[in-house]
Structure formats: structure tokens, C-alpha cells
Tab-separated table of C-alpha atoms in Angstrom:
chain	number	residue	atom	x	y	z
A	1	UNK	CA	0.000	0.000	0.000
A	2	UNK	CA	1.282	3.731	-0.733
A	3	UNK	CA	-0.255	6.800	-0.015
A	4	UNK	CA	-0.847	9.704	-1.638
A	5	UNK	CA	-2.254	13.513	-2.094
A	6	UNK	CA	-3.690	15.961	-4.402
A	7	UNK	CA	-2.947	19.219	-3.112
A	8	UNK	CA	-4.005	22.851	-4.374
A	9	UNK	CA	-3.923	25.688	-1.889
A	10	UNK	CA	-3.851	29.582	-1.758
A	11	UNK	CA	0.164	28.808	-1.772
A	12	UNK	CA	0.063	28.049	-5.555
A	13	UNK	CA	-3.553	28.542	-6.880
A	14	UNK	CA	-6.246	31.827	-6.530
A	15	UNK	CA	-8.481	31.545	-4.272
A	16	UNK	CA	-11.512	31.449	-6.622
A	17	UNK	CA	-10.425	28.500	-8.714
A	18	UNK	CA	-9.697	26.374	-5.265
A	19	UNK	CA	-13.609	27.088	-4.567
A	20	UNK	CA	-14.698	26.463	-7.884
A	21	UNK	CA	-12.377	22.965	-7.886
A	22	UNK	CA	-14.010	21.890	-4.089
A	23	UNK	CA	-17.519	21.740	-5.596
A	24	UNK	CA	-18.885	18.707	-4.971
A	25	UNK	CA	-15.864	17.747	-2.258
A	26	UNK	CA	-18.362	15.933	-0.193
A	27	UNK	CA	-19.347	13.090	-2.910
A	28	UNK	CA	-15.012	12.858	-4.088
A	29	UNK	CA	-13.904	9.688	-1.770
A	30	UNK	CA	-17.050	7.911	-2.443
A	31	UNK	CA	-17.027	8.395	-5.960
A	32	UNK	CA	-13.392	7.833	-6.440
A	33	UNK	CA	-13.584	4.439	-4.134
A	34	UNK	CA	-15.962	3.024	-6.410
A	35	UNK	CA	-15.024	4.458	-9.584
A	36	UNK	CA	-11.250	2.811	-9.307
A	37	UNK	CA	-9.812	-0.247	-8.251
A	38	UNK	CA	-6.544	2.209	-8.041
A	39	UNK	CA	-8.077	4.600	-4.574
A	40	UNK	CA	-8.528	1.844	-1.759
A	41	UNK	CA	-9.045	4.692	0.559
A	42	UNK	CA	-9.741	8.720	0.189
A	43	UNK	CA	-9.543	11.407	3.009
A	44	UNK	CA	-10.660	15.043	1.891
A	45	UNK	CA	-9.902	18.220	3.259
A	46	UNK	CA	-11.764	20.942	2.005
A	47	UNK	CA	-11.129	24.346	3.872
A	48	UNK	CA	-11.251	28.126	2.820
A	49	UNK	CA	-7.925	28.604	1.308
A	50	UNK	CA	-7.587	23.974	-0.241
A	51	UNK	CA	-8.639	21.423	-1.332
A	52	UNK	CA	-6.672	18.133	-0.889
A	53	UNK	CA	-7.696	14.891	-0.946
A	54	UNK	CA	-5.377	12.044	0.464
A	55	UNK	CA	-5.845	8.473	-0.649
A	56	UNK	CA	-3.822	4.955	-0.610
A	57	UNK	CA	-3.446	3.002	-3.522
A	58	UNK	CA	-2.500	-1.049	-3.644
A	59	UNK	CA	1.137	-0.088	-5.154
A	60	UNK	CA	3.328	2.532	-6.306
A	61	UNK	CA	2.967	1.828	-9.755
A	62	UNK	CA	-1.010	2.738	-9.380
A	63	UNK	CA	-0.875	6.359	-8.218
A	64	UNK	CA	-0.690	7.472	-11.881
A	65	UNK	CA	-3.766	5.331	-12.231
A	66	UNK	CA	-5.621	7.203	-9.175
A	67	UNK	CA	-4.899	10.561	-10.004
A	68	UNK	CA	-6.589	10.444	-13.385
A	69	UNK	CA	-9.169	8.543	-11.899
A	70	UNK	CA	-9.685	11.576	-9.170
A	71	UNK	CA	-8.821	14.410	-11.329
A	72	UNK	CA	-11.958	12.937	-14.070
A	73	UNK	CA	-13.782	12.947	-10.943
A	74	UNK	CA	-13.905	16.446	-9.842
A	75	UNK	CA	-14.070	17.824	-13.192
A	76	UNK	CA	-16.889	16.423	-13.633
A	77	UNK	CA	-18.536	17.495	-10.074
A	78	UNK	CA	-16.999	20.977	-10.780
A	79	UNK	CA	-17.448	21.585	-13.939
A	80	UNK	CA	-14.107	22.549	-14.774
A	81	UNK	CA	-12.060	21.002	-17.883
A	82	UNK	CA	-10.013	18.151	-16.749
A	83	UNK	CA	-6.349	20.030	-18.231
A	84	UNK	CA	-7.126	22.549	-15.296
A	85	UNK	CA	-7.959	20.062	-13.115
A	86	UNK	CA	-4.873	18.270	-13.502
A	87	UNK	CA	-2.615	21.691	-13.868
A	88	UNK	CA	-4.571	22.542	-10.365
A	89	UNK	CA	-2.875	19.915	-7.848
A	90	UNK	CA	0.157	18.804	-7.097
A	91	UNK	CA	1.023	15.484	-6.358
A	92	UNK	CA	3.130	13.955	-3.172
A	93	UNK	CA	3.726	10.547	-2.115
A	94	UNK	CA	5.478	8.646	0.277
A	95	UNK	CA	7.542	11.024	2.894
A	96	UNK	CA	6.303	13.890	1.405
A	97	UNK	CA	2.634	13.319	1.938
A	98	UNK	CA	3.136	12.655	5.871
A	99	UNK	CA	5.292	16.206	6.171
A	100	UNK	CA	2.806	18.244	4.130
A	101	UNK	CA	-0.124	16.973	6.685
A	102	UNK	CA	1.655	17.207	9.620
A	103	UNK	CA	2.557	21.118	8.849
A	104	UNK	CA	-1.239	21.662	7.740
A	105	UNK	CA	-2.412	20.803	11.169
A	106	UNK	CA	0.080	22.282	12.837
A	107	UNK	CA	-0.936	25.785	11.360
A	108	UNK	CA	2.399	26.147	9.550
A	109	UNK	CA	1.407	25.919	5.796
A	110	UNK	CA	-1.810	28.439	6.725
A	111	UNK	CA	-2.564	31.937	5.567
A	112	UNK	CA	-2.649	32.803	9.451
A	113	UNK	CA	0.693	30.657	11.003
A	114	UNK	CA	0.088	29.066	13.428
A	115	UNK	CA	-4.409	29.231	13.592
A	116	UNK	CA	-6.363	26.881	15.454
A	117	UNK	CA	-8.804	26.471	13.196
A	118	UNK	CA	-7.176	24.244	10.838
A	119	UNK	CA	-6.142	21.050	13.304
A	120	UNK	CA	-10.072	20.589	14.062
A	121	UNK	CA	-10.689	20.182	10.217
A	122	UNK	CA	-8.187	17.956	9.817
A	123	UNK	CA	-10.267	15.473	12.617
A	124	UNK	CA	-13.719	16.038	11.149
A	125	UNK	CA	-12.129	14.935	7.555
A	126	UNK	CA	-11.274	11.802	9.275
A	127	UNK	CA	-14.508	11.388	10.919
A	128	UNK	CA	-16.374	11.935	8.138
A	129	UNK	CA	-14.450	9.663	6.507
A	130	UNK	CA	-14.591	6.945	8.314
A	131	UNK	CA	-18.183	7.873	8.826
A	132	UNK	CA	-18.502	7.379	5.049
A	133	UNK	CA	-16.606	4.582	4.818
A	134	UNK	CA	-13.758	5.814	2.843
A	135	UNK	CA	-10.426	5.948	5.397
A	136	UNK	CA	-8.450	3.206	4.892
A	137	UNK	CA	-6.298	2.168	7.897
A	138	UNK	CA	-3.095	3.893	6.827
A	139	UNK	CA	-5.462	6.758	6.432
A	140	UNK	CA	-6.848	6.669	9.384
A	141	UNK	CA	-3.114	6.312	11.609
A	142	UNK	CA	-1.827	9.129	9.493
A	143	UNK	CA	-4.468	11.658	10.231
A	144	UNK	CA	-4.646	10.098	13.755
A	145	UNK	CA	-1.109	11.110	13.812
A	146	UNK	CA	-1.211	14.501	12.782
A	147	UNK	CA	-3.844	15.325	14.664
A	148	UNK	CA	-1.321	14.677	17.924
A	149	UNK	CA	1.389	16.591	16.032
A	150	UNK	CA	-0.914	19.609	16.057
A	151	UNK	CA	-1.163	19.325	20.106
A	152	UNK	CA	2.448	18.743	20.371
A	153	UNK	CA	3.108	21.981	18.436
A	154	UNK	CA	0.592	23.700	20.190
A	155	UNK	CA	1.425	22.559	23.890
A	156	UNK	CA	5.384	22.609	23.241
A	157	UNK	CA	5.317	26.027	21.139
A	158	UNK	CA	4.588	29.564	21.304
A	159	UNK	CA	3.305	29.032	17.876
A	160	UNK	CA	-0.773	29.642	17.737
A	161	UNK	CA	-0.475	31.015	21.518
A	162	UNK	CA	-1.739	34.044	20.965
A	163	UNK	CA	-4.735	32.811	19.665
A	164	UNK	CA	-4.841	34.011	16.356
A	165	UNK	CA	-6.989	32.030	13.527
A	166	UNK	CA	-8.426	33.743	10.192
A	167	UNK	CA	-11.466	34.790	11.867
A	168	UNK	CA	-9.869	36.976	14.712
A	169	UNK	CA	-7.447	38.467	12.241
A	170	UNK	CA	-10.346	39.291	9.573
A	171	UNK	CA	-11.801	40.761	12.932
A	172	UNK	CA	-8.826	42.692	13.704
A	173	UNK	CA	-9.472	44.362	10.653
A	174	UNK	CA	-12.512	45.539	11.031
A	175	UNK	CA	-11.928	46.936	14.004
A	176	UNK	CA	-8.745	48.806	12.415
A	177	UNK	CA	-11.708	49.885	9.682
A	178	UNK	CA	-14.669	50.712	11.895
A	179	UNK	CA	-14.804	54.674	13.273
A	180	UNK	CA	-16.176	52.797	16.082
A	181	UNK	CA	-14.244	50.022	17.077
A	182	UNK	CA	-16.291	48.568	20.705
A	183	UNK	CA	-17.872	45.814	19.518
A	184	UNK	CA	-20.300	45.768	22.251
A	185	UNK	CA	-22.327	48.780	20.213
A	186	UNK	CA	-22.405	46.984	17.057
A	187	UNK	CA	-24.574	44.626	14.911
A	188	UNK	CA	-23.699	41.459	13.542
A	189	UNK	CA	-25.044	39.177	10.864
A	190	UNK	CA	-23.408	35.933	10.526
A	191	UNK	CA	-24.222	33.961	7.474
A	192	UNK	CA	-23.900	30.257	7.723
A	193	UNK	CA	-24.068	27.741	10.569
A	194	UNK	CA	-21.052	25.525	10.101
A	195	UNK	CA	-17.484	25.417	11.697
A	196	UNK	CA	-16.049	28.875	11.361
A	197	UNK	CA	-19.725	30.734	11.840
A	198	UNK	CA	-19.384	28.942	16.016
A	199	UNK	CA	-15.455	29.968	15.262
A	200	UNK	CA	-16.939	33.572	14.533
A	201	UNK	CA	-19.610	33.553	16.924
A	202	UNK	CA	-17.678	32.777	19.817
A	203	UNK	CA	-14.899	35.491	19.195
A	204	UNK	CA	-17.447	38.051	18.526
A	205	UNK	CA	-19.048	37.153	22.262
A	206	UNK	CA	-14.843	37.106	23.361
A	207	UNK	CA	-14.950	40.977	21.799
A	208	UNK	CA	-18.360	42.253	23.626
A	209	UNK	CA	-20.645	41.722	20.766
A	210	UNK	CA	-24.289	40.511	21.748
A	211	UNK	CA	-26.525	41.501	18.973
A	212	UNK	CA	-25.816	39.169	16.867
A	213	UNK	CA	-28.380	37.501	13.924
A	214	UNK	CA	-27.627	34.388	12.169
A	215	UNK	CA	-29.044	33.465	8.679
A	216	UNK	CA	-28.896	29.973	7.251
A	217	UNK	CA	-30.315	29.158	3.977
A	218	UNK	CA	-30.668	25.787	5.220
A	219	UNK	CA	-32.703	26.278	7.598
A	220	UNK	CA	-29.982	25.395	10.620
A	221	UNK	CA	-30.037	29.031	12.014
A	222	UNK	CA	-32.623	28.099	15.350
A	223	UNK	CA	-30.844	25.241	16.557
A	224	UNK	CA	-27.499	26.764	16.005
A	225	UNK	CA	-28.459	29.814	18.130
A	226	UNK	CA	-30.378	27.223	20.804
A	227	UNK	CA	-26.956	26.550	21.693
A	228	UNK	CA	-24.845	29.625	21.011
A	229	UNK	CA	-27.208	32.586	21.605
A	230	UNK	CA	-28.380	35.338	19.151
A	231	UNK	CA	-31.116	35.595	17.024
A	232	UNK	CA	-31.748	33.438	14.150
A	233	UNK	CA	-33.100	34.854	10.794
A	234	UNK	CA	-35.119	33.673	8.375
A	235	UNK	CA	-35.809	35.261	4.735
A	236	UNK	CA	-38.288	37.798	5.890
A	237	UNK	CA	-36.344	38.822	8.472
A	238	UNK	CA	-32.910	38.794	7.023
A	239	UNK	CA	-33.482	41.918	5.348
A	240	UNK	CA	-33.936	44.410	7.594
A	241	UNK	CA	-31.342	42.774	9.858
A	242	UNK	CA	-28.772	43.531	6.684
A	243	UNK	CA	-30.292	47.053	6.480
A	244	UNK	CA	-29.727	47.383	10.488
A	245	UNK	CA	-26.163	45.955	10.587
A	246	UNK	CA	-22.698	47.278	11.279
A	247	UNK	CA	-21.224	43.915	10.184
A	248	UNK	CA	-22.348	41.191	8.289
A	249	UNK	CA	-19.779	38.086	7.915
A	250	UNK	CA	-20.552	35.535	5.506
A	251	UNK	CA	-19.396	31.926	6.872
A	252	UNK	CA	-21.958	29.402	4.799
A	253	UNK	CA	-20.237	28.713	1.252
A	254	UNK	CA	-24.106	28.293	0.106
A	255	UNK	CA	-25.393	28.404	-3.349
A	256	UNK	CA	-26.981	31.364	-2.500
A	257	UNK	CA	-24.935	35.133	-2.251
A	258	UNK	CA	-25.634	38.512	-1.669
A	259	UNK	CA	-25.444	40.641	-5.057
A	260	UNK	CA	-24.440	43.628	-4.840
A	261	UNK	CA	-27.557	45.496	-6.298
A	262	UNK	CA	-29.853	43.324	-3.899
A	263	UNK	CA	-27.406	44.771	-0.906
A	264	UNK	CA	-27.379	48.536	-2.687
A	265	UNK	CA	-31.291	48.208	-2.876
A	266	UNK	CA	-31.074	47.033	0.946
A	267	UNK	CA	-28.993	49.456	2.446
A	268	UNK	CA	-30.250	52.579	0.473
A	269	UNK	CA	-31.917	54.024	4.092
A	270	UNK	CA	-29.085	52.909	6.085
A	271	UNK	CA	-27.103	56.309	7.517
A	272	UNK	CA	-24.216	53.877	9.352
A	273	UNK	CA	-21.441	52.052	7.046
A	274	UNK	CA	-21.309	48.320	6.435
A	275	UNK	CA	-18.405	46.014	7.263
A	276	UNK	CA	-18.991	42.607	4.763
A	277	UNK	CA	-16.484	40.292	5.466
A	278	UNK	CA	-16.126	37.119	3.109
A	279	UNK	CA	-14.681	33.947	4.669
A	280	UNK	CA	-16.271	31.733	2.616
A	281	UNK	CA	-15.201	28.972	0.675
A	282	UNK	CA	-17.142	29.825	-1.827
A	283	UNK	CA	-18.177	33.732	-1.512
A	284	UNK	CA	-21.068	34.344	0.119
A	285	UNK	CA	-21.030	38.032	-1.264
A	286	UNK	CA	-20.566	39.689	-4.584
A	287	UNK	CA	-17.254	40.691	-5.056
A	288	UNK	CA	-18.829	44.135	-6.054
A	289	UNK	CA	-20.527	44.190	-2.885
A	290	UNK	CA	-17.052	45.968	-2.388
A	291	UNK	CA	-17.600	48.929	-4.739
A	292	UNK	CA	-20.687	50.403	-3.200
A	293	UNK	CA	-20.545	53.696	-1.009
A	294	UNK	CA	-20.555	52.929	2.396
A	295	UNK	CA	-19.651	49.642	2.345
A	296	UNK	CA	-16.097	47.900	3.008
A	297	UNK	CA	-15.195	44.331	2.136
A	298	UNK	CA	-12.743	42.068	3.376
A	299	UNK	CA	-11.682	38.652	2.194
A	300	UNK	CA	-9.472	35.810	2.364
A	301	UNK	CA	-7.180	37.834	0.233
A	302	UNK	CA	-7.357	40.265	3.109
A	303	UNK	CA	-6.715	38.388	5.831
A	304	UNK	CA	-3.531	36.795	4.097
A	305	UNK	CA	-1.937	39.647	3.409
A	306	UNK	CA	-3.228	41.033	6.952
A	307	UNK	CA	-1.826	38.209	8.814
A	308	UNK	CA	1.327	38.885	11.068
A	309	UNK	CA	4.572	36.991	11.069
A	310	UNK	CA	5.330	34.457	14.044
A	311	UNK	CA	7.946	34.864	15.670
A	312	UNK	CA	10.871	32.942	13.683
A	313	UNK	CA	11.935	30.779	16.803
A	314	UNK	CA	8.539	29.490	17.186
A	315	UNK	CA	8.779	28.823	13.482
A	316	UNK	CA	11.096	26.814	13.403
A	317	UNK	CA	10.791	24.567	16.701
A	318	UNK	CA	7.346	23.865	15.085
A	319	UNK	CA	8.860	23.035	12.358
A	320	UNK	CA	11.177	20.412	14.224
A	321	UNK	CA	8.728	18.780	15.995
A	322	UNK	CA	6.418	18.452	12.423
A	323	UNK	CA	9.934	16.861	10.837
A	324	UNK	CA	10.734	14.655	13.424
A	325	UNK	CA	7.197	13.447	14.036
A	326	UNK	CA	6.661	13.135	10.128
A	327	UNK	CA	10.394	10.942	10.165
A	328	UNK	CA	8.907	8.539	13.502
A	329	UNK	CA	5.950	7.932	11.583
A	330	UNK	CA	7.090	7.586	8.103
A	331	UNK	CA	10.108	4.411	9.845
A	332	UNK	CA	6.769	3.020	11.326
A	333	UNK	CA	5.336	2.735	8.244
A	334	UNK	CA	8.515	1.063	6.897
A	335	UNK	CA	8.594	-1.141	9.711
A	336	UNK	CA	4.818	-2.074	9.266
A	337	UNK	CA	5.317	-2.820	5.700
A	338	UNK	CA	7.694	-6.045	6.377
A	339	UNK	CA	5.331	-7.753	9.050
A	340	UNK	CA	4.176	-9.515	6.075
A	341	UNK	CA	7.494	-10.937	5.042
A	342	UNK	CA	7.844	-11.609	8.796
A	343	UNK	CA	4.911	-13.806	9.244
A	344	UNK	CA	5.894	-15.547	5.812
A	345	UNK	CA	9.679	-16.976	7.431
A	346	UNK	CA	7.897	-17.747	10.739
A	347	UNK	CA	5.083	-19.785	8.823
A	348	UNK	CA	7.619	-21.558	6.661
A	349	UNK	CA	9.531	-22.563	9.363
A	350	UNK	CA	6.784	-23.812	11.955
A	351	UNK	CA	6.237	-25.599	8.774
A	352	UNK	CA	9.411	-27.482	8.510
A	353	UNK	CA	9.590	-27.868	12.243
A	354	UNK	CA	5.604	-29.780	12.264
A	355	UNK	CA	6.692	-32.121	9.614
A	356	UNK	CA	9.826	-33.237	11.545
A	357	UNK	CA	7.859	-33.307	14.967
A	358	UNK	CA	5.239	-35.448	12.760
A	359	UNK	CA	7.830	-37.866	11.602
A	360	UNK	CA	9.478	-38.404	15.646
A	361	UNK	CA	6.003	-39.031	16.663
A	362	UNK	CA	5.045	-41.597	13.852
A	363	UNK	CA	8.742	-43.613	15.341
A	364	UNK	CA	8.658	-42.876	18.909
A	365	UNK	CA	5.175	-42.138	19.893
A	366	UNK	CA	3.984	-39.287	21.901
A	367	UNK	CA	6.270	-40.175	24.608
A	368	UNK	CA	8.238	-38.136	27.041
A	369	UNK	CA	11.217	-38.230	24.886
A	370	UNK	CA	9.257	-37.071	21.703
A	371	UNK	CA	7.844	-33.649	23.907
A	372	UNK	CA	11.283	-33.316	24.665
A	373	UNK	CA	12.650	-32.977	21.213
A	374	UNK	CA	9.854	-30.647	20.314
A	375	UNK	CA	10.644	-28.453	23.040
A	376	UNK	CA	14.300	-28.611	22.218
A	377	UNK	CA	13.878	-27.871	18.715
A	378	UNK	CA	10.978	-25.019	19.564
A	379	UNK	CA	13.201	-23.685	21.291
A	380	UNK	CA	16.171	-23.110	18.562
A	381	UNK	CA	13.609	-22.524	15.920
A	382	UNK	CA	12.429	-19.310	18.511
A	383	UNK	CA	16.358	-18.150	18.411
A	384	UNK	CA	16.811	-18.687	14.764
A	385	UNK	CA	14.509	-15.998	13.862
A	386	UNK	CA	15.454	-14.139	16.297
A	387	UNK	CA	18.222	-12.439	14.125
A	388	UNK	CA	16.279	-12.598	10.799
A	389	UNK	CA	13.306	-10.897	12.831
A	390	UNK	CA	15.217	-8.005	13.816
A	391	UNK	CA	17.305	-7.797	10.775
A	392	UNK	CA	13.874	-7.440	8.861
A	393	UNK	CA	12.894	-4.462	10.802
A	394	UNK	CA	16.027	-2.466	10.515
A	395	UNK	CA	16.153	-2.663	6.935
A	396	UNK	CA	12.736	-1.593	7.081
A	397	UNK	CA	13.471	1.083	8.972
A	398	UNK	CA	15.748	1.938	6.218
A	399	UNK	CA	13.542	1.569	3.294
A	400	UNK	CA	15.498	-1.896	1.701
A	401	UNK	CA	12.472	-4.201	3.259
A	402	UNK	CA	12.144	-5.213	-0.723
A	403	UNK	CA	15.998	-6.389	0.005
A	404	UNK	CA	14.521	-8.607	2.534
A	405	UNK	CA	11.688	-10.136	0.526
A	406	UNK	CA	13.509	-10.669	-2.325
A	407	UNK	CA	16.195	-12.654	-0.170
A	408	UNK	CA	13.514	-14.934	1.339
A	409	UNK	CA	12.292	-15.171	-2.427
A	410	UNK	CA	15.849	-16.433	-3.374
A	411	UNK	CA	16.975	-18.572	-0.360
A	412	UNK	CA	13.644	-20.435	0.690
A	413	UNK	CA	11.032	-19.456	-2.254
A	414	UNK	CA	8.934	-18.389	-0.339
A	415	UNK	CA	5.845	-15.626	-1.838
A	416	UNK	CA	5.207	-12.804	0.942
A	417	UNK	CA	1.955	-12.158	-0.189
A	418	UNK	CA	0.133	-8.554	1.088
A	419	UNK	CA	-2.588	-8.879	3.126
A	420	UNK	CA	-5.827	-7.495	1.449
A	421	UNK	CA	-7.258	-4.153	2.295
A	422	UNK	CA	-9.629	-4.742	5.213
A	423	UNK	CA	-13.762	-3.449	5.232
A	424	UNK	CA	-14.026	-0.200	6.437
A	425	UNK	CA	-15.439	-1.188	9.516
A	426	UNK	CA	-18.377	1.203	10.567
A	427	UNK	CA	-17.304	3.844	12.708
A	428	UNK	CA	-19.944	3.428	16.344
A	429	UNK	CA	-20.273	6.864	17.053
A	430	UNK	CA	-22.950	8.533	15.313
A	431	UNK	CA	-21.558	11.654	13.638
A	432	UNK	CA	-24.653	13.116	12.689
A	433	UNK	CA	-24.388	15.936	14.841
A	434	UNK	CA	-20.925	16.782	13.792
A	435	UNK	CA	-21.726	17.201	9.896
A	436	UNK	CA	-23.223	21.050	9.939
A	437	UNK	CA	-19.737	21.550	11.202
């Protein structure tokens, strides 16, 4: 088994084609798992500045094979051609794959170092992929495995300490922006009920903000104020909560946006200016919404170029602790990967060692002499592997456990076969309640 990634981020790609390529993200791993025999597992993370999707293939030699299989598949839920598909993501295996994750959910490959927000979407991916039925098991241990790089960073760095994430530094500038800047005087309306609108609402309670309205064109907006306060709109209401508002922050990614002409026509009456910030995947406002009078907007473009520098000594311990947890999991792996040629000398030599014992007992009997011998030779068999056991390992360790099989190939003929990939086994907690987030 090898794994593998498609990558495109706000580090190579615009913004706007990353959204248009992560539409239809949610059906990807599904599709892909039983469109090709190549993808025996799929992981995607889809977030506001990339799209990747991580899979595992049966061999090396069929990552070509599940790339083009993946990259037909989301041109075809996106719409786009599949030449700018392809020319979208990069490609890493092996190593590479394990080092890229590890820094996303650490915070270090993020538009805002070092944010918080990123390690919890790296754990819903692998929920909702093993809710789904999609994460293989060398899936599941590598995003298991960054997941506790992330705390390690954060608990053995200054890195993310100060608490910054894309939402508080979007809200940092709106506070440079506003000729008001207490938040407790101002209204809010939050668009979208998902992960970064609780991100949002909880930082604009943090600030002193309490009137705040939330809109969902789902129809989500009650029960996700039941829980976090506020006061949830509908599409009668919405309006005049827009026409009210200091701020309005879109969150929801939806289908539907606010045009600018619908917003001019809105906030014709209104004598206060209008903050619009745009953190959504997909924008949840014009881009013209921008070019009215009275009205400021801030994106993801924004906040990038917003966003301060970390301190370079946090840098780079988090960067030491992402590289030497990628290296520990990555000789694991290695390790793993020769079990298989383990198991195959131990089998073939229990083997020998039953057909001798069978031929003592046909002479002797199962006397006390006859247990003896077995023990005896149990016993030598036990230190006889010894050696080969840990010799396996180490080359493992080292990458050259193909040395190994192909010696065991050559000097007993024996066939390590793989083991199969298992069933996804269903995950028993019911995530139900996690997928609005």
C-alpha cells in the first residue's frame, strides 16, 4: 500500500479556482472508491484557502492510475475542464505526503501561522471519513497522527499562543476599519451555521458583541443559536437585519450570495457604514458588494496579506517537531510494511519444524522423549529468527524491506503475499451531529 495527495492551496492557486475545484468535495472519496480499483481509501480536506484529498493506492505503480481517476472525478462534479484540473494539484507521495499533513495541522502551511482552526478540520475529515466509509487504515493512523502533532506543536510552542486564527485576524481588521471600534455597540449578521460561523460567533461574544443575527439558507439558524445565543433569521427577516447591521460576515459557502444590487437596494436608508467580510469557501457576497458607497469588504485575500509573522523561533521549533514526528511515523510505516514478510519466514519454518515433529512421533510415539525434542527444537527454531526478525525491521526502517523479501524469495522461495485491504469497519459513534460543522 502507498499513499498519496492531491494538493491545491492559496500557496500556488487563486483563491476562486480552489472554490470552484471543491464543488462537490463531499461526494469525491465515495465516488473515487468506487469508480477505481486504483483509490482503496480517500480522506478530503476541504477548507477556505484547499482542497486536498489524500488516498492509498494497492502499489506505487497505481498512483498514476488514481490521479486520473480523481482528477476525471472532480471535473466532472466541478465543472471545470479536466487540463485545469490536472494543472490545479500537485502530487506527493510517500515522505512527502506525511510532512505536508503534519505542517497543515500544525498551522504552519496556513494563511494565518500558526491558527487553530485548521487542526479541528483535519479530525472532522477523518470522521467523516470513516463515517462514510472511505479511510483506509493507513489513512486513518496518518491523520490520527497529525492530529497529535498539532497538540504537540501547540502545547510545546509559542506558535498559535496568541490565539490568532483567520477569523480573529479578519476581525482585527474591522476593528482597524470601523470609526467605532467597541464591539459591544455593534450589529452582527453571521451567514452560515457551520465550523467557522461557532469559530466567529464565539470570538465576537470574546470581543463584547451581543446583537448578533444568524441566517442559514438551510434552515440550521434556530438550533445553532439554541446553543450559542443570538437571534436566528429567516428570509423575511434577514433583510432588515442587513439594512440594520454594522457587520455582516458571511461563513456558509451556500449556493446562494448577496449581489451587490440586492445589498445597494437594501442598504439605500441605512445612515451607518457596512463592514462585509467574506470567509467563505465559496463567496457568500458579490465581489462588487465591495464597490458600493458605504460599504467595506474584506476577504481571504485580506486576511492573508493582513496576517502577522510568528515569531521565527517558534517557526522553526514547530517546524522540528512536524519533521521529526513526520520521520517517527514515516520508519513506522517502513517497519509495518515487512510484518508480512515476517509472518511468511515464521510460517515456513513452523512448517518445517511440524513435519519433523510429525515424523518423531510416527517412530517414537507421543512419549516423554518425543515432547522433549519438540521443546528442544521449539526452542532453537524461537532463536533462529530471532536475528532474521530483527534484521527485517532495521532494513525496514531503512527503506530496503524489498531487500529482505527478495532474499527470502531467493533462499527459501517463499511468496510474501500482502494482506488485502480490510472493510471499512463502521465507525460506532454517530456523527450526525458533527456534519453542519
Amino acid at each position: 500500500m502507498v499513499l498519496f495527495s492531491l494538493v491545491a492551496t492559496h500557496a500556488d492557486i487563486d483563491l476562486e479556482t480552489v472554490a470552484q475545484l471543491s464543488n462537490g468535495a463531499s461526494e469525491i472519496a465515495t465516488s473515487a472508491l468506487s469508480g477505481s480499483p486504483a483509490v482503496t481509501g480517500a480522506v478530503v480536506l476541504a477548507t477556505c484557502n484547499r482542497y486536498e484529498i489524500y488516498g492509498e493506492a494497492p502499489h506505487p505503480d497505481d498512483v498514476e492510475a488514481a490521479r486520473a481517476a480523481l482528477v476525471s472525478q472532480i471535473s466532472g462534479l466541478s465543472g471545470l475542464n479536466e487540463q485545469l484540473v490536472s494543472r490545479s494539484f500537485s502530487t506527493r507521495t510517500g515522505s512527502e505526503v506525511t510532512q505536508h499533513l503534519f505542517a497543515v495541522s500544525a498551522g504552519l502551511d496556513s494563511a494565518v501561522v500558526g491558527e487553530r482552526e485548521i487542526a479541528g478540520q483535519v479530525r472532522r475529515a477523518l470522521i467523516t471519513a470513516q463515517h462514510e466509509g472511505t479511510a483506509s487504515s493507513g489513512l486513518v493512523r496518518l491523520f490520527q497522527a497529525a492530529s497529535k502533532t498539532a497538540k504537540d506543536v501547540g502545547a510545546q510552542t509559542a506558535l498559535g499562543s496568541r490565539g490568532l486564527s483567520i477569523v480573529s485576524v479578519a476581525l482585527d481588521l474591522a476593528t482597524d476599519l470601523s470609526e467605532f471600534p467597541d464591539w459591544s455597540t455593534k450589529k452582527v449578521v453571521v451567514f452560515g451555521t457551520g465550523a467557522y460561523a461557532g469559530a466567529t460567533m464565539a470570538l465576537l461574544r470574546e470581543r463584547g458583541c451581543t446583537d448578533i443575527s444568524v441566517f442559514s439558507s438551510s434552515g440550521r439558524a434556530e438550533g445553532f443559536v439554541a446553543t450559542r445565543g443570538g437571534t436566528a433569521l429567516d428570509s423575511d427577516s434577514l433583510r432588515p437585519a442587513v439594512a440594520a447591521a454594522d457587520v455582516m460576515i458571511g461563513c456558509s459557502g451556500s449556493d446562494t450570495r448577496v449581489e451587490a444590487a440586492e445589498l445597494a437596494e437594501i442598504r439605500a436608508l441605512s445612515p451607518q457604514p457596512l463592514i462585509a467580510i467574506d470567509l467563505a469557501l465559496t463567496h457568500d457576497f458579490d465581489p462588487e458588494v465591495g464597490e458600493l458607497d458605504g460599504v467595506e469588504l474584506l476577504t481571504l485575500e485580506s486576511v492573508r496579506l493582513a496576517a502577522p509573522q510568528e515569531q521565527a523561533e517558534s517557526l522553526a521549533q514547530a517546524s522540528g517537531i512536524v519533521s521529526g514526528a513526520a520521520q517517527a511515523f514515516e520508519q513506522e510505516r517502513e517497519v509495518r510494511s515487512v510484518d508480512s514478510a515476517i509472518v511468511a519466514l515464521r510460517r515456513h519454518t513452523m512448517n518445517v519444524l511440524d513435519a519433523e515433529m510429525e515424523k518423531v512421533r510416527a517412530r517414537h510415539g507421543c512419549t516423554a522423549a518425543a515432547e522433549e525434542v519438540e521443546f528442544a527444537l521449539r526452542r532453537m527454531v524461537r532463536q533462529l529468527l530471532h536475528v532474521p526478525t530483527v534484521r527485517a525491521r532495521e532494513l525496514a526502517a531503512n527503506g530496503q524491506q524489498d531487500d529482505y523479501v527478495s532474499a527470502l524469495e531467493t533462499l527459501y522461495g517463499i511468496t510474501v503475499e500482502q494482506p488485502a485491504a480490510p472493510a471499512p469497519a463502521e465507525c460506532p459513534v454517530d456523527h450526525r451531529g458533527l456534519e453542519t460543522a
